[in-house]
C-alpha positions as a Python dict, from the first residue, in 0.01 Angstrom:
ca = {
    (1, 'X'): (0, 0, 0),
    (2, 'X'): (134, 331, 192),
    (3, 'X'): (9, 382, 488),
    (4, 'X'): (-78, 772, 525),
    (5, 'X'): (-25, 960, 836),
    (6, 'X'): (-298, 1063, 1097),
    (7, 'X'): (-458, 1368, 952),
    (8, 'X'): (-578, 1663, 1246),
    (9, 'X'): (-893, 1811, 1078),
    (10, 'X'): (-1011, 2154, 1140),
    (11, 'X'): (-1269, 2199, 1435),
    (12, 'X'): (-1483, 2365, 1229),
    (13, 'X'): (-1514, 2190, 889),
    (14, 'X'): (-1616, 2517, 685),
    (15, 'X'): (-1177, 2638, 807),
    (16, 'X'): (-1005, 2408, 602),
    (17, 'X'): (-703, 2374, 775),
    (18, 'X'): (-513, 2028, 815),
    (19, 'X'): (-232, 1916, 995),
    (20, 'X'): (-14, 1591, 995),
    (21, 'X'): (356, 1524, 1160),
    (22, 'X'): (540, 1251, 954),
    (23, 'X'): (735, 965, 1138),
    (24, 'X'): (1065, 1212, 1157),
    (25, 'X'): (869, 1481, 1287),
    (26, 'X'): (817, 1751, 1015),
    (27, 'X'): (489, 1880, 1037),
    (28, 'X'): (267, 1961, 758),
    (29, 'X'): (-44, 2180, 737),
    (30, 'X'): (-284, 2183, 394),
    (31, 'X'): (-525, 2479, 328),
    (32, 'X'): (-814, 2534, 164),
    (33, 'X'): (-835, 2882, 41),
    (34, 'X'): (-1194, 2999, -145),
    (35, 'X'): (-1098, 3290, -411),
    (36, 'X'): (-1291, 3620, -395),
    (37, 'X'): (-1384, 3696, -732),
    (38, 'X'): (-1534, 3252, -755),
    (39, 'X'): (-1636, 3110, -418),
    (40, 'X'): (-1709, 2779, -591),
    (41, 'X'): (-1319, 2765, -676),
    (42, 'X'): (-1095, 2650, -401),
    (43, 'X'): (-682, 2723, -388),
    (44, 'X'): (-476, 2399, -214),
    (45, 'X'): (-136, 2504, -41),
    (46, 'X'): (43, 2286, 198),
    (47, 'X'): (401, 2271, 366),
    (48, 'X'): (601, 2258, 607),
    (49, 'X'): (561, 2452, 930),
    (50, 'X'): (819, 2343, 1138),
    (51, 'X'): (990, 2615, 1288),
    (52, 'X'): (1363, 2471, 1205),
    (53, 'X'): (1268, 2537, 855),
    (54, 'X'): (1241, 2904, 920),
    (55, 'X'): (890, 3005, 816),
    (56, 'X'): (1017, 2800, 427),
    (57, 'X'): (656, 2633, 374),
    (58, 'X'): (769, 2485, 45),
    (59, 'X'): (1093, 2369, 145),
    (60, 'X'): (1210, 1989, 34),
    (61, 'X'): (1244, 1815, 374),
    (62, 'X'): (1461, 1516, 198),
    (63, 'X'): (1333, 1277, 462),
    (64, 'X'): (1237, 974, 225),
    (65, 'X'): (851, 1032, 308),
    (66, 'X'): (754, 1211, 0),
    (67, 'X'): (511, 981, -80),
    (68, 'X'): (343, 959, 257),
    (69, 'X'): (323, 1251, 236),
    (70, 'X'): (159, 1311, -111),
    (71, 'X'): (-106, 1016, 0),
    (72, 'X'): (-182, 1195, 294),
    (73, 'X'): (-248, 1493, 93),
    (74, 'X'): (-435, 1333, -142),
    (75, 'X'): (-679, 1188, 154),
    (76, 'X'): (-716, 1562, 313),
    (77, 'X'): (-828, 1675, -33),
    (78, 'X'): (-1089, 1369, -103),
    (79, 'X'): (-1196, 1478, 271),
    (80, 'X'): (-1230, 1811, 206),
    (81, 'X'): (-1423, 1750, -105),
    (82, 'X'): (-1649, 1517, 68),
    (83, 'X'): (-1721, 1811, 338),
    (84, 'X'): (-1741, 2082, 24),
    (85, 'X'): (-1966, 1899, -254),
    (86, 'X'): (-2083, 2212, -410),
    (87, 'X'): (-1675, 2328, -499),
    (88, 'X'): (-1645, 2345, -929),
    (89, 'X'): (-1301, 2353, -924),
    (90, 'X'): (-940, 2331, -723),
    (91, 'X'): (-602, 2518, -825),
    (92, 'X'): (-253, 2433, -718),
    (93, 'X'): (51, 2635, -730),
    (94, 'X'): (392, 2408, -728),
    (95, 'X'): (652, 2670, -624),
    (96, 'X'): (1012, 2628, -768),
    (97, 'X'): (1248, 2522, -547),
    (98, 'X'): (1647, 2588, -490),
    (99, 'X'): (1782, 2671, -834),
    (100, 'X'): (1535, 2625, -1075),
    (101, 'X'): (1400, 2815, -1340),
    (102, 'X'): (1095, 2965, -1405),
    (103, 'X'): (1151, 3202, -1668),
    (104, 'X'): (1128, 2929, -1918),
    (105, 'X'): (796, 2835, -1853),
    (106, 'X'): (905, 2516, -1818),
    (107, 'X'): (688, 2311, -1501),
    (108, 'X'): (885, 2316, -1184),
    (109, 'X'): (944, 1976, -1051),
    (110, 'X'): (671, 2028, -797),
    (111, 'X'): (393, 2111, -993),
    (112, 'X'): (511, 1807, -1252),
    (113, 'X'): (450, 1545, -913),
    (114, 'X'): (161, 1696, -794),
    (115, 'X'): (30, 1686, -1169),
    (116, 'X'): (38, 1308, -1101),
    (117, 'X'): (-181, 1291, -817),
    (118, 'X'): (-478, 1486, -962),
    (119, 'X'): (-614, 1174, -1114),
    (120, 'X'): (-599, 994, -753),
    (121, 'X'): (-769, 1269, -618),
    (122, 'X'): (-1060, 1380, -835),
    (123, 'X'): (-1080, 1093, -1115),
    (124, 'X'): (-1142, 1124, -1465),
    (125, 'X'): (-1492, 1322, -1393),
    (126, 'X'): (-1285, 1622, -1364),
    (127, 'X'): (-1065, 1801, -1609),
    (128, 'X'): (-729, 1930, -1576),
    (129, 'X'): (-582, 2218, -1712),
    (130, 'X'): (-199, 2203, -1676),
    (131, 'X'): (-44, 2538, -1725),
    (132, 'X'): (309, 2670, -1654),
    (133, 'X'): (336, 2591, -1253),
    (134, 'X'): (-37, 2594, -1178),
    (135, 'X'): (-284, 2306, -1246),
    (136, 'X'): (-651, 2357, -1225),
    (137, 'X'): (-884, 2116, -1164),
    (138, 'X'): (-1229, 2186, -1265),
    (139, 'X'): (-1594, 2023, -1356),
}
């Protein structure tokens, strides 16, 4: 089993705003965003915010930890969704990285891993809709 790494909450559980550092040091943040036009729908970003990476939240870190990292994630989410019982649905956005192609509308590489932790996440109560590089997750 992974161990994940110790997750900072947010003071105030209504901010949605995590942080964890990884063993090498690279600190991550997740957000919880609420959309204006469906409060009951929540957006999930999360990167990098280590200021050697020059403000490049989505960069790839290559540090081995990937999937630390993704457990980790996963665990902020199923926290946030314990906090936040009344959200109908999540959407993630898996930005392309160096060199890829998007023009295609073929799934970045991002958005094709993340894709493989919705089922950790939310479990097969929810439904997934899996469309170009966003997935939503809804009830």
């Amino acid at each position: 089993m992974i161990k994940n790494y110790k997750i900072i909450p947010p003071a105030i559980p209504s901010a949605g705003l995590y942080y964890f550092t990884t063993d090498s040091g690279v600190k991550y943040e997740v957000r919880f965003g609420r959309k204006q036009n469906d409060l009951l729908c929540a957006t999930i970003v999360f990167g990098v915010i280590n200021e050697e990476y020059e403000g490049e939240e989505y960069v790839n870190t290559n540090k081995g930890e990937v999937y630390r990292v993704m457990n980790t994630i996963v665990e902020v989410v199923q926290f946030f969704r314990a906090q936040h019982p009344n959200i109908r649905s999540y959407e993630f956005t898996g930005e392309p990285g160096e060199g890829e192609d998007t023009t295609d509308g073929v799934p970045t590489k991002r958005i094709r891993m993340y894709h493989r932790y919705v089922m950790r996440i939310f479990g097969d109560k929810w439904n997934c809709n899996f469309e170009g590089n966003k997935i939503t997750v809804y009830k």
